[in-house]
Amino acid sequence: MKRNTKEHEIDIKSWLFKFKNKWYLFVAFALVSLAAAYVFVKSSNSLYEFKSTLLLGDQQTGSRKAQELLNILDVPSKGIKVEDEIGLIKSAEMVKRALQRLDFSVTYYQVTDHWLNTFGELVVQEQYNEAPYIVKLDTSSTQLVDIPIEIKVLNDKQYQISIDAEEVKRYDFRTHSSSGFVPAVSMVKVHYFGEPYKDNNLSFTLVRDSSAAEISGKKHYFVVNSMKSQVARQQSKLEVKPIDRESRVLELKSKGSIPEKELAFLNTLMDEYVTKDLEEKNLNGHKTIEFIDSQLATLTDSLRKSKQAISSFRSANKISNIGTQSTISSQQLSQLQAERARLMVEKQNYESLLDQFSSEDAIAQAVSPAAAASVQNAVLSNLFNQLTELNREKAGYRVTATQDNPRLQVLESKILNTRNAIVSNLKNVISSTNNNLRDVNRRIGEVETTLARLPESERVLADLQSESEFVDKKYSYLLEKRAEASIALATNTTDKKVIDRASLASSGPVNVKPKMIYMLALIIGLIIPAAMIVLISNVDNTIQGKNDLAKVTNIPFLGVIAHGSKTDKLAVKNNPRSAIAESIRSIRINLQYLMAEKDFKVIGVTSSVSGEGKTFTSVNLSTELAMSGKRTVLIESDMRKPTFGKYFKTSGAAGLSSFLTNDVALEDVVQKTEIENLDIISSGPIPDNAIQLLERPRMRELIESLKGKYDHIVIDTPPIGFVSEYFILMKHMDTNIYVVKHQFTNKDMLHQINDLYASKKIRNIHMIINDLDYGKAYEYGYKKKANYYYV
């Protein structure tokens, strides 16, 4: 049964008392923390902060001319995003570019002469341009990386190289990639400065640096760094952010112990970033020119083909100029039509002449002068002239000559032959004229066809010329733009600019600040023991004092017994002015005061478990009662585990078990002690049936007999947590004392006695805290100052 108390309230004074009581823990932890802080300060390399600023600009990537030309490809414009640029600056590729320029492949270290290094390599310093030697790596060979390679300078000409490592990575600097692992490397060799050292895993030349200071330190070694480890190390230290939320000015920060290295890294990183941006812009310009060149090559072929198509079309269609060609064709058609009309007239004339000469009655007739004049044929014209002459000559002969005149007959024959020749020639001329008419008609048809095709040819030719003109204009445009792109590429600049070169940003180290570290160490040294005390106090479920006991039980509190030496069993008798004797005396007075109105005789003393001091309490309380003039008898009823032998001489004596078994009389079990007014009854021989013996009527008879002889009967009972004898003896007792031990009795052990008290099965019970160290209990802390009263 618990009291309704404010358990969750924090008792500041109580906690301060606990902290004060464990002052030595605070001192010990504070000293340890300060010592650890000292080792940390001395063993840590001082890190300094460096910063620089970089302007991103607000232009689009690439020159305007190049962007203008790339619009032909429908490439969308891209503006700069600050977050993307920060990611680019911090990227492994960008850091790698900077490191390749700087060549931080070898790092030099020195184990100093500080006294802390007697306990190990605690104080190690990196050396930059200060090492007594310089390592020149052969990057064409594989190297062992990321392990310490110790160098001991023997003299100006020789040095000793030592390696002892396992699972060592082999690295190829040509490809910047791992080439396997070496399970173990252990070697010690002596070599000469300036001579190449080469084996299956290492290849370098060590040069003695004459400009370096005098060799100091306990140990020197160097580490060959793989590019991956270098990049990871620098990335972990690099911080990039805009100086303002909307700003395009970036602030680059880095931390390192070697100012020269960090300054060089930041400056090189910014230079590489600007250079890469310019390279990308130049790359865009080159790509633009390449694109234009490819387009020009295509257009050159297209232009050649288009002009060839026009030429072929003109040649195939015999077109030089559509307008001129139309006029010429029209003129040709008119001429051909006139020619056809002329030929038809000539034909008709020739046919008329042929008819005229072909008729029988026309044989003697001569051709008319008009008909002869219309004939354009020279042969026919001569024949007509001959026929006319012959007819004239014949007419002259007819006047003077007869029909039978030979000359006339000759003339007649000549006329006939001439007429026949004329008829034959007329037929030939008519045939020739028909051929000419057919040819003219064919030519007229061709011209008419040409004239009919002129609109379609004109359209096709216009299309071909339009296509040719488009290709030509595009070709000329690209030629112009190529010249502009070449000029833009030659004058290309980046809009990214280094504003501030790298410089020291901190006035001192940012990691090792001795005053702050020592203060933090001191605070930690005080917090740890305080936390331990709080944790132990919360975990500890034992009784810590009167207030703690009051929280777990409603049983009235009688008093405390002070802490004393384990050897001081009878403190009340042997040291009556001690704190224990005084506390026992106080309990006796409190008990008499509480029972003043009652005639109590029997006092039962019990506890939860063995070891809580119930026997010690019962012995010393009995002694105190006896020394106060009260006749007192002390009974040891714990027959299972008797302990009176530690306080009195009870060896071999008859006791309670002897009396209860009817073996001896009461006078034989009561023993006198050297303390006046105090008698005892020990447990006697250990029986097999302790409970049955206590249940016998002899136990009641014993109590009744003793009541008549003594003022007080104190019964040391067995603990109620282990056995049941107490519940048998409880009916004989006038008052009960329940003993709990300071920082020993578990609070859960009180549940049983709480239940008995709550159910009123036990009466007149009081709680006593035994072995209470006043210095460890807040509510009794003041009694430490009263120790001089007890001596």
mmCIF file of N, CA and C in Angstrom, residues 266-337:
data_model
loop_
_atom_site.group_PDB
_atom_site.id
_atom_site.type_symbol
_atom_site.label_atom_id
_atom_site.label_comp_id
_atom_site.label_asym_id
_atom_site.label_seq_id
_atom_site.Cartn_x
_atom_site.Cartn_y
_atom_site.Cartn_z
ATOM 1 N N LEU A 266 41.382 25.480 -53.673
ATOM 2 C CA LEU A 266 40.229 26.333 -53.967
ATOM 3 C C LEU A 266 40.450 27.155 -55.231
ATOM 4 N N ASN A 267 41.632 27.733 -55.365
ATOM 5 C CA ASN A 267 41.910 28.537 -56.555
ATOM 6 C C ASN A 267 41.895 27.688 -57.814
ATOM 7 N N THR A 268 42.494 26.512 -57.736
ATOM 8 C CA THR A 268 42.521 25.632 -58.904
ATOM 9 C C THR A 268 41.126 25.131 -59.237
ATOM 10 N N LEU A 269 40.342 24.835 -58.220
ATOM 11 C CA LEU A 269 38.973 24.377 -58.461
ATOM 12 C C LEU A 269 38.166 25.451 -59.186
ATOM 13 N N MET A 270 38.284 26.693 -58.756
ATOM 14 C CA MET A 270 37.554 27.772 -59.431
ATOM 15 C C MET A 270 38.057 27.964 -60.858
ATOM 16 N N ASP A 271 39.387 27.912 -61.034
ATOM 17 C CA ASP A 271 39.937 28.069 -62.379
ATOM 18 C C ASP A 271 39.454 26.953 -63.300
ATOM 19 N N GLU A 272 39.431 25.735 -62.788
ATOM 20 C CA GLU A 272 38.968 24.610 -63.605
ATOM 21 C C GLU A 272 37.486 24.737 -63.932
ATOM 22 N N TYR A 273 36.722 25.234 -62.987
ATOM 23 C CA TYR A 273 35.282 25.424 -63.228
ATOM 24 C C TYR A 273 35.058 26.449 -64.329
ATOM 25 N N VAL A 274 35.781 27.580 -64.246
ATOM 26 C CA VAL A 274 35.652 28.620 -65.277
ATOM 27 C C VAL A 274 36.150 28.089 -66.618
ATOM 28 N N THR A 275 37.287 27.378 -66.587
ATOM 29 C CA THR A 275 37.846 26.829 -67.820
ATOM 30 C C THR A 275 36.893 25.824 -68.455
ATOM 31 N N LYS A 276 36.308 24.982 -67.630
ATOM 32 C CA LYS A 276 35.377 23.980 -68.166
ATOM 33 C C LYS A 276 34.153 24.655 -68.780
ATOM 34 N N ASP A 277 33.701 25.735 -68.141
ATOM 35 C CA ASP A 277 32.558 26.454 -68.703
ATOM 36 C C ASP A 277 32.915 27.032 -70.073
ATOM 37 N N LEU A 278 34.127 27.597 -70.183
ATOM 38 C CA LEU A 278 34.557 28.138 -71.469
ATOM 39 C C LEU A 278 34.724 27.012 -72.491
ATOM 40 N N GLU A 279 35.250 25.876 -72.036
ATOM 41 C CA GLU A 279 35.397 24.743 -72.951
ATOM 42 C C GLU A 279 34.038 24.284 -73.472
ATOM 43 N N GLU A 280 33.058 24.247 -72.583
ATOM 44 C CA GLU A 280 31.728 23.830 -73.011
ATOM 45 C C GLU A 280 31.133 24.822 -74.007
ATOM 46 N N LYS A 281 31.362 26.113 -73.745
ATOM 47 C CA LYS A 281 30.862 27.109 -74.683
ATOM 48 C C LYS A 281 31.585 26.997 -76.022
ATOM 49 N N ASN A 282 32.908 26.807 -75.993
ATOM 50 C CA ASN A 282 33.649 26.601 -77.231
ATOM 51 C C ASN A 282 33.196 25.325 -77.928
ATOM 52 N N LEU A 283 32.886 24.316 -77.110
ATOM 53 C CA LEU A 283 32.398 23.068 -77.691
ATOM 54 C C LEU A 283 31.082 23.307 -78.408
ATOM 55 N N ASN A 284 30.227 24.141 -77.814
ATOM 56 C CA ASN A 284 28.969 24.469 -78.482
ATOM 57 C C ASN A 284 29.231 25.208 -79.790
ATOM 58 N N GLY A 285 30.244 26.134 -79.753
ATOM 59 C CA GLY A 285 30.582 26.850 -80.980
ATOM 60 C C GLY A 285 31.105 25.912 -82.042
ATOM 61 N N HIS A 286 31.997 24.981 -81.634
ATOM 62 C CA HIS A 286 32.524 24.004 -82.592
ATOM 63 C C HIS A 286 31.407 23.116 -83.141
ATOM 64 N N LYS A 287 30.510 22.721 -82.255
ATOM 65 C CA LYS A 287 29.390 21.900 -82.717
ATOM 66 C C LYS A 287 28.515 22.686 -83.691
ATOM 67 N N THR A 288 28.360 23.982 -83.410
ATOM 68 C CA THR A 288 27.566 24.819 -84.313
ATOM 69 C C THR A 288 28.210 24.885 -85.686
ATOM 70 N N ILE A 289 29.536 25.115 -85.701
ATOM 71 C CA ILE A 289 30.246 25.181 -86.980
ATOM 72 C C ILE A 289 30.194 23.834 -87.695
ATOM 73 N N GLU A 290 30.353 22.759 -86.916
ATOM 74 C CA GLU A 290 30.255 21.434 -87.525
ATOM 75 C C GLU A 290 28.872 21.201 -88.115
ATOM 76 N N PHE A 291 27.864 21.647 -87.385
ATOM 77 C CA PHE A 291 26.500 21.497 -87.905
ATOM 78 C C PHE A 291 26.317 22.310 -89.185
ATOM 79 N N ILE A 292 26.826 23.565 -89.183
ATOM 80 C CA ILE A 292 26.703 24.403 -90.377
ATOM 81 C C ILE A 292 27.453 23.767 -91.535
ATOM 82 N N ASP A 293 28.661 23.255 -91.273
ATOM 83 C CA ASP A 293 29.437 22.614 -92.331
ATOM 84 C C ASP A 293 28.694 21.414 -92.917
ATOM 85 N N SER A 294 28.094 20.617 -92.001
ATOM 86 C CA SER A 294 27.322 19.471 -92.510
ATOM 87 C C SER A 294 26.129 19.929 -93.335
ATOM 88 N N GLN A 295 25.480 21.023 -92.871
ATOM 89 C CA GLN A 295 24.359 21.557 -93.636
ATOM 90 C C GLN A 295 24.820 22.129 -94.974
ATOM 91 N N LEU A 296 25.982 22.789 -94.950
ATOM 92 C CA LEU A 296 26.519 23.342 -96.194
ATOM 93 C C LEU A 296 26.861 22.237 -97.182
ATOM 94 N N ALA A 297 27.439 21.153 -96.656
ATOM 95 C CA ALA A 297 27.755 20.027 -97.543
ATOM 96 C C ALA A 297 26.495 19.475 -98.180
ATOM 97 N N THR A 298 25.459 19.335 -97.365
ATOM 98 C CA THR A 298 24.180 18.839 -97.897
ATOM 99 C C THR A 298 23.590 19.832 -98.900
ATOM 100 N N LEU A 299 23.647 21.119 -98.530
ATOM 101 C CA LEU A 299 23.077 22.142 -99.416
ATOM 102 C C LEU A 299 23.875 22.265 -100.711
ATOM 103 N N THR A 300 25.192 22.079 -100.619
ATOM 104 C CA THR A 300 26.008 22.130 -101.847
ATOM 105 C C THR A 300 25.553 21.060 -102.824
ATOM 106 N N ASP A 301 25.348 19.882 -102.333
ATOM 107 C CA ASP A 301 24.870 18.795 -103.187
ATOM 108 C C ASP A 301 23.464 19.088 -103.703
ATOM 109 N N SER A 302 22.608 19.630 -102.814
ATOM 110 C CA SER A 302 21.238 19.954 -103.230
ATOM 111 C C SER A 302 21.238 21.062 -104.266
ATOM 112 N N LEU A 303 22.112 22.064 -104.063
ATOM 113 C CA LEU A 303 22.182 23.174 -105.016
ATOM 114 C C LEU A 303 22.667 22.679 -106.378
ATOM 115 N N ARG A 304 23.677 21.814 -106.354
ATOM 116 C CA ARG A 304 24.171 21.256 -107.616
ATOM 117 C C ARG A 304 23.088 20.462 -108.322
ATOM 118 N N LYS A 305 22.354 19.671 -107.547
ATOM 119 C CA LYS A 305 21.302 18.852 -108.148
ATOM 120 C C LYS A 305 20.158 19.709 -108.686
ATOM 121 N N SER A 306 19.811 20.796 -107.963
ATOM 122 C CA SER A 306 18.711 21.643 -108.423
ATOM 123 C C SER A 306 19.077 22.362 -109.713
ATOM 124 N N LYS A 307 20.326 22.857 -109.800
ATOM 125 C CA LYS A 307 20.751 23.529 -111.024
ATOM 126 C C LYS A 307 20.859 22.549 -112.178
ATOM 127 N N GLN A 308 21.316 21.342 -111.848
ATOM 128 C CA GLN A 308 21.386 20.321 -112.884
ATOM 129 C C GLN A 308 19.990 19.951 -113.372
ATOM 130 N N ALA A 309 19.035 19.930 -112.458
ATOM 131 C CA ALA A 309 17.659 19.605 -112.833
ATOM 132 C C ALA A 309 17.085 20.685 -113.752
ATOM 133 N N ILE A 310 17.372 21.967 -113.438
ATOM 134 C CA ILE A 310 16.899 23.066 -114.306
ATOM 135 C C ILE A 310 17.533 22.958 -115.685
ATOM 136 N N SER A 311 18.848 22.695 -115.670
ATOM 137 C CA SER A 311 19.547 22.584 -116.956
ATOM 138 C C SER A 311 19.015 21.416 -117.769
ATOM 139 N N SER A 312 18.814 20.292 -117.080
ATOM 140 C CA SER A 312 18.301 19.114 -117.780
ATOM 141 C C SER A 312 16.896 19.377 -118.310
ATOM 142 N N PHE A 313 16.094 20.049 -117.478
ATOM 143 C CA PHE A 313 14.726 20.348 -117.921
ATOM 144 C C PHE A 313 14.733 21.292 -119.120
ATOM 145 N N ARG A 314 15.589 22.331 -119.055
ATOM 146 C CA ARG A 314 15.671 23.253 -120.192
ATOM 147 C C ARG A 314 16.164 22.535 -121.444
ATOM 148 N N SER A 315 17.166 21.671 -121.206
ATOM 149 C CA SER A 315 17.711 20.957 -122.358
ATOM 150 C C SER A 315 16.701 19.998 -122.947
ATOM 151 N N ALA A 316 16.005 19.290 -122.042
ATOM 152 C CA ALA A 316 15.030 18.319 -122.531
ATOM 153 C C ALA A 316 13.869 19.002 -123.231
ATOM 154 N N ASN A 317 13.498 20.170 -122.707
ATOM 155 C CA ASN A 317 12.363 20.865 -123.278
ATOM 156 C C ASN A 317 12.781 22.021 -124.195
ATOM 157 N N LYS A 318 14.083 22.112 -124.459
ATOM 158 C CA LYS A 318 14.609 23.134 -125.362
ATOM 159 C C LYS A 318 14.108 24.518 -124.970
ATOM 160 N N ILE A 319 14.298 24.793 -123.684
ATOM 161 C CA ILE A 319 13.842 26.066 -123.135
ATOM 162 C C ILE A 319 15.036 26.835 -122.622
ATOM 163 N N SER A 320 15.141 28.044 -123.174
ATOM 164 C CA SER A 320 16.150 28.940 -122.600
ATOM 165 C C SER A 320 15.483 30.012 -121.773
ATOM 166 N N ASN A 321 14.330 30.568 -122.495
ATOM 167 C CA ASN A 321 13.533 31.552 -121.780
ATOM 168 C C ASN A 321 12.087 31.332 -122.167
ATOM 169 N N ILE A 322 11.243 31.203 -121.146
ATOM 170 C CA ILE A 322 9.835 30.859 -121.432
ATOM 171 C C ILE A 322 9.180 31.933 -122.284
ATOM 172 N N GLY A 323 9.359 33.235 -121.988
ATOM 173 C CA GLY A 323 8.726 34.314 -122.756
ATOM 174 C C GLY A 323 9.243 34.355 -124.182
ATOM 175 N N THR A 324 10.566 34.318 -124.325
ATOM 176 C CA THR A 324 11.171 34.345 -125.668
ATOM 177 C C THR A 324 10.764 33.119 -126.463
ATOM 178 N N GLN A 325 10.785 31.969 -125.699
ATOM 179 C CA GLN A 325 10.408 30.726 -126.376
ATOM 180 C C GLN A 325 8.984 30.791 -126.881
ATOM 181 N N SER A 326 8.072 31.403 -126.161
ATOM 182 C CA SER A 326 6.675 31.518 -126.582
ATOM 183 C C SER A 326 6.553 32.412 -127.821
ATOM 184 N N THR A 327 7.296 33.515 -127.808
ATOM 185 C CA THR A 327 7.257 34.437 -128.965
ATOM 186 C C THR A 327 7.816 33.758 -130.210
ATOM 187 N N ILE A 328 8.949 33.073 -130.009
ATOM 188 C CA ILE A 328 9.573 32.381 -131.146
ATOM 189 C C ILE A 328 8.646 31.316 -131.704
ATOM 190 N N SER A 329 8.029 30.569 -130.795
ATOM 191 C CA SER A 329 7.127 29.510 -131.264
ATOM 192 C C SER A 329 5.958 30.098 -132.031
ATOM 193 N N SER A 330 5.426 31.224 -131.546
ATOM 194 C CA SER A 330 4.308 31.863 -132.260
ATOM 195 C C SER A 330 4.739 32.340 -133.649
ATOM 196 N N GLN A 331 5.955 32.929 -133.682
ATOM 197 C CA GLN A 331 6.460 33.384 -134.982
ATOM 198 C C GLN A 331 6.696 32.197 -135.921
ATOM 199 N N GLN A 332 7.248 31.132 -135.350
ATOM 200 C CA GLN A 332 7.459 29.943 -136.167
ATOM 201 C C GLN A 332 6.141 29.402 -136.706
ATOM 202 N N LEU A 333 5.109 29.429 -135.835
ATOM 203 C CA LEU A 333 3.811 28.922 -136.280
ATOM 204 C C LEU A 333 3.272 29.789 -137.427
ATOM 205 N N SER A 334 3.422 31.113 -137.291
ATOM 206 C CA SER A 334 2.945 32.000 -138.373
ATOM 207 C C SER A 334 3.719 31.751 -139.659
ATOM 208 N N GLN A 335 5.008 31.640 -139.544
ATOM 209 C CA GLN A 335 5.821 31.382 -140.731
ATOM 210 C C GLN A 335 5.470 30.054 -141.381
ATOM 211 N N LEU A 336 5.306 29.059 -140.520
ATOM 212 C CA LEU A 336 4.966 27.737 -141.054
ATOM 213 C C LEU A 336 3.593 27.763 -141.723
ATOM 214 N N GLN A 337 2.665 28.463 -141.104
ATOM 215 C CA GLN A 337 1.339 28.553 -141.726
ATOM 216 C C GLN A 337 1.406 29.303 -143.072
#
